[in-house]
Amino acid sequence: MSCKTVKEEKTQRPNIVFIMSDDHAYQAISAYGHGLNDTPNIDRIAKEGAIFNKGFVTNSICAPSRAVMLTGKHSHVNGKVDNINAFNWDQENFAKTLQKSGYETALIGKIHLKGLPQGFDYSNVLPGQGQYYSPDFIENGVKKNYPGYVTNVTTNIALDWLENKREMDKPFLLLYHQKAPHRTWMPEEKYFSLFDDKTFDPPANFFDDYEGRPAAAAHEMGIFKDMDLVYDLKMLDKEGKIQTKYRNSFQGRYNRMDEKQKEAWDAYYDPVIADFKSRNLEGRELALWKYNRYMQDYLRTIQSVDDGVGEVLDYLKENGLEENTIVVYTSDQGFYLGEHGWFDKRFMYEESFRTPLLMKYPKEIEPGTVVDEMVQNLDFAPTFLDYAGAEISEEIQGESFRQLVNGKVSEWRDAIYYTYYEFPAEHHVKRHYGVRTDRYKLIHFYYDIDHWELYDLEKDPSEMTNVYNDVSYSDVQKVMHERLKEMRTKYGDSDELDEMHLEKFLKSKNLKK
Ligand code: SGN
Ligand code: CA
């Protein structure tokens, strides 16, 4: 151990490493026990600390989720309601507060919020969604290109900052944010053939007919119906026989690879393409083939994310930083891995409303802790401020879950609030908001529809039966309406605000009501 790190261990305030990946379904983390893949490094965080079974977001889409995470305020309060409108970096965020209180701060990887990040001594971020191969990054406002694979580049930048760039005598906050496993799920060479021998069985509701759920039926995120054979599933045949809507867009992504990378890519994918062409699949068989092709690439990109987590955990350990560093692993939202036949997110249904959340802090958190209470990404800002002993402003709407993880709170919230605004847009998920309690969920879809859904999550965890109009649930329906009203009042949301966001959105897209 070097002198500098020994000195750091004496600092009382904890360091914070906040790891966020993009679109990482909890179903695809082995610690959650779904049996799809193996993520030994992410699992280490749970083993040495805590796993949250009910981590949720407030708005299941990228940029809004990050804005909530930074500010500790719901979308309608921080203003970033969808991926399209601008984020106001001038407002307070927890990195700014920590920086002012003496923390050294860095933001590395995907943030998806335009403008120079505020609150960070160092930032090196992907422009927008970023690219898997030969990614551009914006280092403190200056664009640069990096050869290689984005997940590894992001990890290397993070390790370089830890080792060489930060001020060693200050506690630090590192936001280490991966692009993967975001669409279009391009794996790194090392993992091309991982899962070749595995057949993935889709979830039981893969062939959902959406009865009683018109907003779900209107989706454009079906694995069978909407996935593009070339763009999503990599069937870029050299003969050009497989012509699809987004073939050219994928060609562009492929072209970013260098000659060696292309060679390795073709050596793996050409035989897969030939096999696919020889089979002439249709109907159910084609649906299952698509699902398997999707799962393979999606999970392969996660393997590189897991490697990066391992490298960062090892770095902390080898440099005497383990004891005094909080490590959090989460995603900007959950993701559908074939549930309801889908990919993507956005809906308030469980798989995208929930997000993975694992956290360790050896000084405080008992290894093997399991948290079953509902927490939200709204809570990150106050939680980190709490650990750092910094002031939590009155305006913050989330709550610190520090003592919850320690098993030291007797009362915790029993309802959470959700909003989604990006419609009409890609994937066609209608505007909605709702409330979830431990057992029930009430959702209101609005704008071009006025439709309510109620789920009994105990009896129907896959949300296949809308019991809103079921008379045996009339009492529950009433109570849930009350809870929703209470939530909207508590967080300052209203029909008027929804209307305002809608008008702004339509105007920005030149659409009429
Ligand atoms: C892109 C994707 C969508 C995805 C959004 C939002 N299309 O537009 O599939 O829903 O991002 O994702 S792609 O053709 O560009 O891959 S988010 O995580 O950034 O919110
Ligand atoms: Ca995302």
mmCIF file with all atom_site columns, N, CA and C in Angstrom, residues 301-340:
data_model
loop_
_atom_site.group_PDB
_atom_site.id
_atom_site.type_symbol
_atom_site.label_atom_id
_atom_site.label_alt_id
_atom_site.label_comp_id
_atom_site.label_asym_id
_atom_site.label_entity_id
_atom_site.label_seq_id
_atom_site.pdbx_PDB_ins_code
_atom_site.Cartn_x
_atom_site.Cartn_y
_atom_site.Cartn_z
_atom_site.occupancy
_atom_site.B_iso_or_equiv
_atom_site.pdbx_formal_charge
_atom_site.auth_seq_id
_atom_site.auth_comp_id
_atom_site.auth_asym_id
_atom_site.auth_atom_id
_atom_site.pdbx_PDB_model_num
ATOM 1   N N  . THR A 1 301 ? -22.858 -8.422  -23.698 1.00 0.00 ? 301 THR A N  1
ATOM 2   C CA . THR A 1 301 ? -22.369 -7.066  -23.376 1.00 0.00 ? 301 THR A CA 1
ATOM 3   C C  . THR A 1 301 ? -22.286 -6.869  -21.856 1.00 0.00 ? 301 THR A C  1
ATOM 4   N N  . ILE A 1 302 ? -23.142 -7.588  -21.134 1.00 0.00 ? 302 ILE A N  1
ATOM 5   C CA . ILE A 1 302 ? -23.114 -7.474  -19.664 1.00 0.00 ? 302 ILE A CA 1
ATOM 6   C C  . ILE A 1 302 ? -21.850 -8.105  -19.089 1.00 0.00 ? 302 ILE A C  1
ATOM 7   N N  . GLN A 1 303 ? -21.349 -9.118  -19.764 1.00 0.00 ? 303 GLN A N  1
ATOM 8   C CA . GLN A 1 303 ? -20.139 -9.770  -19.258 1.00 0.00 ? 303 GLN A CA 1
ATOM 9   C C  . GLN A 1 303 ? -18.971 -8.781  -19.168 1.00 0.00 ? 303 GLN A C  1
ATOM 10  N N  . SER A 1 304 ? -18.871 -7.890  -20.149 1.00 0.00 ? 304 SER A N  1
ATOM 11  C CA . SER A 1 304 ? -17.797 -6.880  -20.120 1.00 0.00 ? 304 SER A CA 1
ATOM 12  C C  . SER A 1 304 ? -18.049 -5.866  -19.005 1.00 0.00 ? 304 SER A C  1
ATOM 13  N N  . VAL A 1 305 ? -19.316 -5.554  -18.762 1.00 0.00 ? 305 VAL A N  1
ATOM 14  C CA . VAL A 1 305 ? -19.642 -4.646  -17.657 1.00 0.00 ? 305 VAL A CA 1
ATOM 15  C C  . VAL A 1 305 ? -19.194 -5.282  -16.342 1.00 0.00 ? 305 VAL A C  1
ATOM 16  N N  . ASP A 1 306 ? -19.492 -6.558  -16.203 1.00 0.00 ? 306 ASP A N  1
ATOM 17  C CA . ASP A 1 306 ? -19.131 -7.271  -14.971 1.00 0.00 ? 306 ASP A CA 1
ATOM 18  C C  . ASP A 1 306 ? -17.605 -7.301  -14.786 1.00 0.00 ? 306 ASP A C  1
ATOM 19  N N  . ASP A 1 307 ? -16.871 -7.509  -15.867 1.00 0.00 ? 307 ASP A N  1
ATOM 20  C CA . ASP A 1 307 ? -15.399 -7.481  -15.784 1.00 0.00 ? 307 ASP A CA 1
ATOM 21  C C  . ASP A 1 307 ? -14.916 -6.137  -15.239 1.00 0.00 ? 307 ASP A C  1
ATOM 22  N N  . GLY A 1 308 ? -15.528 -5.051  -15.746 1.00 0.00 ? 308 GLY A N  1
ATOM 23  C CA . GLY A 1 308 ? -15.132 -3.705  -15.316 1.00 0.00 ? 308 GLY A CA 1
ATOM 24  C C  . GLY A 1 308 ? -15.388 -3.506  -13.829 1.00 0.00 ? 308 GLY A C  1
ATOM 25  N N  . VAL A 1 309 ? -16.527 -3.994  -13.372 1.00 0.00 ? 309 VAL A N  1
ATOM 26  C CA . VAL A 1 309 ? -16.851 -3.892  -11.937 1.00 0.00 ? 309 VAL A CA 1
ATOM 27  C C  . VAL A 1 309 ? -15.769 -4.614  -11.137 1.00 0.00 ? 309 VAL A C  1
ATOM 28  N N  . GLY A 1 310 ? -15.361 -5.784  -11.615 1.00 0.00 ? 310 GLY A N  1
ATOM 29  C CA . GLY A 1 310 ? -14.311 -6.546  -10.938 1.00 0.00 ? 310 GLY A CA 1
ATOM 30  C C  . GLY A 1 310 ? -13.008 -5.759  -10.868 1.00 0.00 ? 310 GLY A C  1
ATOM 31  N N  . GLU A 1 311 ? -12.654 -5.104  -11.964 1.00 0.00 ? 311 GLU A N  1
ATOM 32  C CA . GLU A 1 311 ? -11.404 -4.337  -11.975 1.00 0.00 ? 311 GLU A CA 1
ATOM 33  C C  . GLU A 1 311 ? -11.447 -3.192  -10.979 1.00 0.00 ? 311 GLU A C  1
ATOM 34  N N  . VAL A 1 312 ? -12.585 -2.522  -10.911 1.00 0.00 ? 312 VAL A N  1
ATOM 35  C CA . VAL A 1 312 ? -12.693 -1.386  -9.989  1.00 0.00 ? 312 VAL A CA 1
ATOM 36  C C  . VAL A 1 312 ? -12.693 -1.880  -8.535  1.00 0.00 ? 312 VAL A C  1
ATOM 37  N N  . LEU A 1 313 ? -13.410 -2.960  -8.268  1.00 0.00 ? 313 LEU A N  1
ATOM 38  C CA . LEU A 1 313 ? -13.408 -3.509  -6.892  1.00 0.00 ? 313 LEU A CA 1
ATOM 39  C C  . LEU A 1 313 ? -11.992 -3.940  -6.501  1.00 0.00 ? 313 LEU A C  1
ATOM 40  N N  . ASP A 1 314 ? -11.292 -4.577  -7.441  1.00 0.00 ? 314 ASP A N  1
ATOM 41  C CA . ASP A 1 314 ? -9.910  -4.996  -7.154  1.00 0.00 ? 314 ASP A CA 1
ATOM 42  C C  . ASP A 1 314 ? -9.019  -3.783  -6.877  1.00 0.00 ? 314 ASP A C  1
ATOM 43  N N  . TYR A 1 315 ? -9.219  -2.745  -7.672  1.00 0.00 ? 315 TYR A N  1
ATOM 44  C CA . TYR A 1 315 ? -8.405  -1.542  -7.485  1.00 0.00 ? 315 TYR A CA 1
ATOM 45  C C  . TYR A 1 315 ? -8.592  -0.991  -6.067  1.00 0.00 ? 315 TYR A C  1
ATOM 46  N N  . LEU A 1 316 ? -9.839  -0.931  -5.648  1.00 0.00 ? 316 LEU A N  1
ATOM 47  C CA . LEU A 1 316 ? -10.121 -0.385  -4.312  1.00 0.00 ? 316 LEU A CA 1
ATOM 48  C C  . LEU A 1 316 ? -9.445  -1.241  -3.248  1.00 0.00 ? 316 LEU A C  1
ATOM 49  N N  . LYS A 1 317 ? -9.553  -2.542  -3.431  1.00 0.00 ? 317 LYS A N  1
ATOM 50  C CA . LYS A 1 317 ? -8.975  -3.467  -2.457  1.00 0.00 ? 317 LYS A CA 1
ATOM 51  C C  . LYS A 1 317 ? -7.454  -3.353  -2.405  1.00 0.00 ? 317 LYS A C  1
ATOM 52  N N  . GLU A 1 318 ? -6.855  -3.393  -3.581  1.00 0.00 ? 318 GLU A N  1
ATOM 53  C CA . GLU A 1 318 ? -5.383  -3.371  -3.644  1.00 0.00 ? 318 GLU A CA 1
ATOM 54  C C  . GLU A 1 318 ? -4.793  -2.052  -3.180  1.00 0.00 ? 318 GLU A C  1
ATOM 55  N N  . ASN A 1 319 ? -5.596  -1.004  -3.149  1.00 0.00 ? 319 ASN A N  1
ATOM 56  C CA . ASN A 1 319 ? -5.079  0.301   -2.757  1.00 0.00 ? 319 ASN A CA 1
ATOM 57  C C  . ASN A 1 319 ? -5.586  0.766   -1.400  1.00 0.00 ? 319 ASN A C  1
ATOM 58  N N  . GLY A 1 320 ? -6.047  -0.185  -0.627  1.00 0.00 ? 320 GLY A N  1
ATOM 59  C CA . GLY A 1 320 ? -6.441  0.129   0.745   1.00 0.00 ? 320 GLY A CA 1
ATOM 60  C C  . GLY A 1 320 ? -7.656  1.025   0.842   1.00 0.00 ? 320 GLY A C  1
ATOM 61  N N  . LEU A 1 321 ? -8.474  1.046   -0.204  1.00 0.00 ? 321 LEU A N  1
ATOM 62  C CA . LEU A 1 321 ? -9.636  1.946   -0.209  1.00 0.00 ? 321 LEU A CA 1
ATOM 63  C C  . LEU A 1 321 ? -10.936 1.217   0.084   1.00 0.00 ? 321 LEU A C  1
ATOM 64  N N  . GLU A 1 322 ? -10.849 -0.093  0.272   1.00 0.00 ? 322 GLU A N  1
ATOM 65  C CA . GLU A 1 322 ? -12.065 -0.888  0.357   1.00 0.00 ? 322 GLU A CA 1
ATOM 66  C C  . GLU A 1 322 ? -12.955 -0.530  1.558   1.00 0.00 ? 322 GLU A C  1
ATOM 67  N N  . GLU A 1 323 ? -12.332 -0.439  2.735   1.00 0.00 ? 323 GLU A N  1
ATOM 68  C CA . GLU A 1 323 ? -13.095 -0.225  3.961   1.00 0.00 ? 323 GLU A CA 1
ATOM 69  C C  . GLU A 1 323 ? -13.931 1.047   3.950   1.00 0.00 ? 323 GLU A C  1
ATOM 70  N N  . ASN A 1 324 ? -13.312 2.095   3.408   1.00 0.00 ? 324 ASN A N  1
ATOM 71  C CA . ASN A 1 324 ? -13.959 3.403   3.511   1.00 0.00 ? 324 ASN A CA 1
ATOM 72  C C  . ASN A 1 324 ? -14.659 3.850   2.227   1.00 0.00 ? 324 ASN A C  1
ATOM 73  N N  . THR A 1 325 ? -14.960 2.895   1.353   1.00 0.00 ? 325 THR A N  1
ATOM 74  C CA . THR A 1 325 ? -15.627 3.275   0.103   1.00 0.00 ? 325 THR A CA 1
ATOM 75  C C  . THR A 1 325 ? -16.985 2.592   -0.022  1.00 0.00 ? 325 THR A C  1
ATOM 76  N N  . ILE A 1 326 ? -17.980 3.412   -0.324  1.00 0.00 ? 326 ILE A N  1
ATOM 77  C CA . ILE A 1 326 ? -19.323 2.904   -0.620  1.00 0.00 ? 326 ILE A CA 1
ATOM 78  C C  . ILE A 1 326 ? -19.335 2.573   -2.103  1.00 0.00 ? 326 ILE A C  1
ATOM 79  N N  . VAL A 1 327 ? -19.754 1.354   -2.441  1.00 0.00 ? 327 VAL A N  1
ATOM 80  C CA . VAL A 1 327 ? -19.893 1.006   -3.857  1.00 0.00 ? 327 VAL A CA 1
ATOM 81  C C  . VAL A 1 327 ? -21.352 0.658   -4.118  1.00 0.00 ? 327 VAL A C  1
ATOM 82  N N  . VAL A 1 328 ? -21.935 1.328   -5.095  1.00 0.00 ? 328 VAL A N  1
ATOM 83  C CA . VAL A 1 328 ? -23.325 1.050   -5.482  1.00 0.00 ? 328 VAL A CA 1
ATOM 84  C C  . VAL A 1 328 ? -23.342 0.570   -6.920  1.00 0.00 ? 328 VAL A C  1
ATOM 85  N N  . TYR A 1 329 ? -24.118 -0.463  -7.202  1.00 0.00 ? 329 TYR A N  1
ATOM 86  C CA . TYR A 1 329 ? -24.349 -0.877  -8.585  1.00 0.00 ? 329 TYR A CA 1
ATOM 87  C C  . TYR A 1 329 ? -25.834 -0.769  -8.875  1.00 0.00 ? 329 TYR A C  1
ATOM 88  N N  . THR A 1 330 ? -26.163 -0.078  -9.967  1.00 0.00 ? 330 THR A N  1
ATOM 89  C CA . THR A 1 330 ? -27.564 0.036   -10.367 1.00 0.00 ? 330 THR A CA 1
ATOM 90  C C  . THR A 1 330 ? -27.641 0.266   -11.866 1.00 0.00 ? 330 THR A C  1
ATOM 91  N N  . SER A 1 331 ? -28.861 0.391   -12.379 1.00 0.00 ? 331 SER A N  1
ATOM 92  C CA . SER A 1 331 ? -29.060 0.702   -13.789 1.00 0.00 ? 331 SER A CA 1
ATOM 93  C C  . SER A 1 331 ? -29.986 1.907   -13.883 1.00 0.00 ? 331 SER A C  1
ATOM 94  N N  . ASP A 1 332 ? -30.012 2.574   -15.035 1.00 0.00 ? 332 ASP A N  1
ATOM 95  C CA . ASP A 1 332 ? -30.894 3.746   -15.160 1.00 0.00 ? 332 ASP A CA 1
ATOM 96  C C  . ASP A 1 332 ? -32.364 3.337   -15.182 1.00 0.00 ? 332 ASP A C  1
ATOM 97  N N  . GLN A 1 333 ? -32.626 2.080   -15.426 1.00 0.00 ? 333 GLN A N  1
ATOM 98  C CA . GLN A 1 333 ? -33.966 1.487   -15.283 1.00 0.00 ? 333 GLN A CA 1
ATOM 99  C C  . GLN A 1 333 ? -33.826 0.000   -15.541 1.00 0.00 ? 333 GLN A C  1
ATOM 100 N N  . GLY A 1 334 ? -34.946 -0.711  -15.382 1.00 0.00 ? 334 GLY A N  1
ATOM 101 C CA . GLY A 1 334 ? -34.954 -2.123  -15.734 1.00 0.00 ? 334 GLY A CA 1
ATOM 102 C C  . GLY A 1 334 ? -35.176 -2.306  -17.226 1.00 0.00 ? 334 GLY A C  1
ATOM 103 N N  . PHE A 1 335 ? -35.451 -3.526  -17.637 1.00 0.00 ? 335 PHE A N  1
ATOM 104 C CA . PHE A 1 335 ? -35.566 -3.832  -19.067 1.00 0.00 ? 335 PHE A CA 1
ATOM 105 C C  . PHE A 1 335 ? -36.354 -5.118  -19.239 1.00 0.00 ? 335 PHE A C  1
ATOM 106 N N  . TYR A 1 336 ? -37.061 -5.222  -20.359 1.00 0.00 ? 336 TYR A N  1
ATOM 107 C CA . TYR A 1 336 ? -37.801 -6.453  -20.641 1.00 0.00 ? 336 TYR A CA 1
ATOM 108 C C  . TYR A 1 336 ? -36.901 -7.443  -21.361 1.00 0.00 ? 336 TYR A C  1
ATOM 109 N N  . LEU A 1 337 ? -36.838 -8.622  -20.830 1.00 0.00 ? 337 LEU A N  1
ATOM 110 C CA . LEU A 1 337 ? -36.101 -9.710  -21.476 1.00 0.00 ? 337 LEU A CA 1
ATOM 111 C C  . LEU A 1 337 ? -37.127 -10.742 -21.923 1.00 0.00 ? 337 LEU A C  1
ATOM 112 N N  . GLY A 1 338 ? -38.053 -10.284 -22.758 1.00 0.00 ? 338 GLY A N  1
ATOM 113 C CA . GLY A 1 338 ? -39.075 -11.181 -23.299 1.00 0.00 ? 338 GLY A CA 1
ATOM 114 C C  . GLY A 1 338 ? -40.376 -11.207 -22.513 1.00 0.00 ? 338 GLY A C  1
ATOM 115 N N  . GLU A 1 339 ? -40.431 -10.587 -21.338 1.00 0.00 ? 339 GLU A N  1
ATOM 116 C CA . GLU A 1 339 ? -41.706 -10.533 -20.599 1.00 0.00 ? 339 GLU A CA 1
ATOM 117 C C  . GLU A 1 339 ? -42.685 -9.725  -21.450 1.00 0.00 ? 339 GLU A C  1
ATOM 118 N N  . HIS A 1 340 ? -43.899 -10.177 -21.566 1.00 0.00 ? 340 HIS A N  1
ATOM 119 C CA . HIS A 1 340 ? -44.922 -9.583  -22.442 1.00 0.00 ? 340 HIS A CA 1
ATOM 120 C C  . HIS A 1 340 ? -44.485 -9.572  -23.917 1.00 0.00 ? 340 HIS A C  1
#
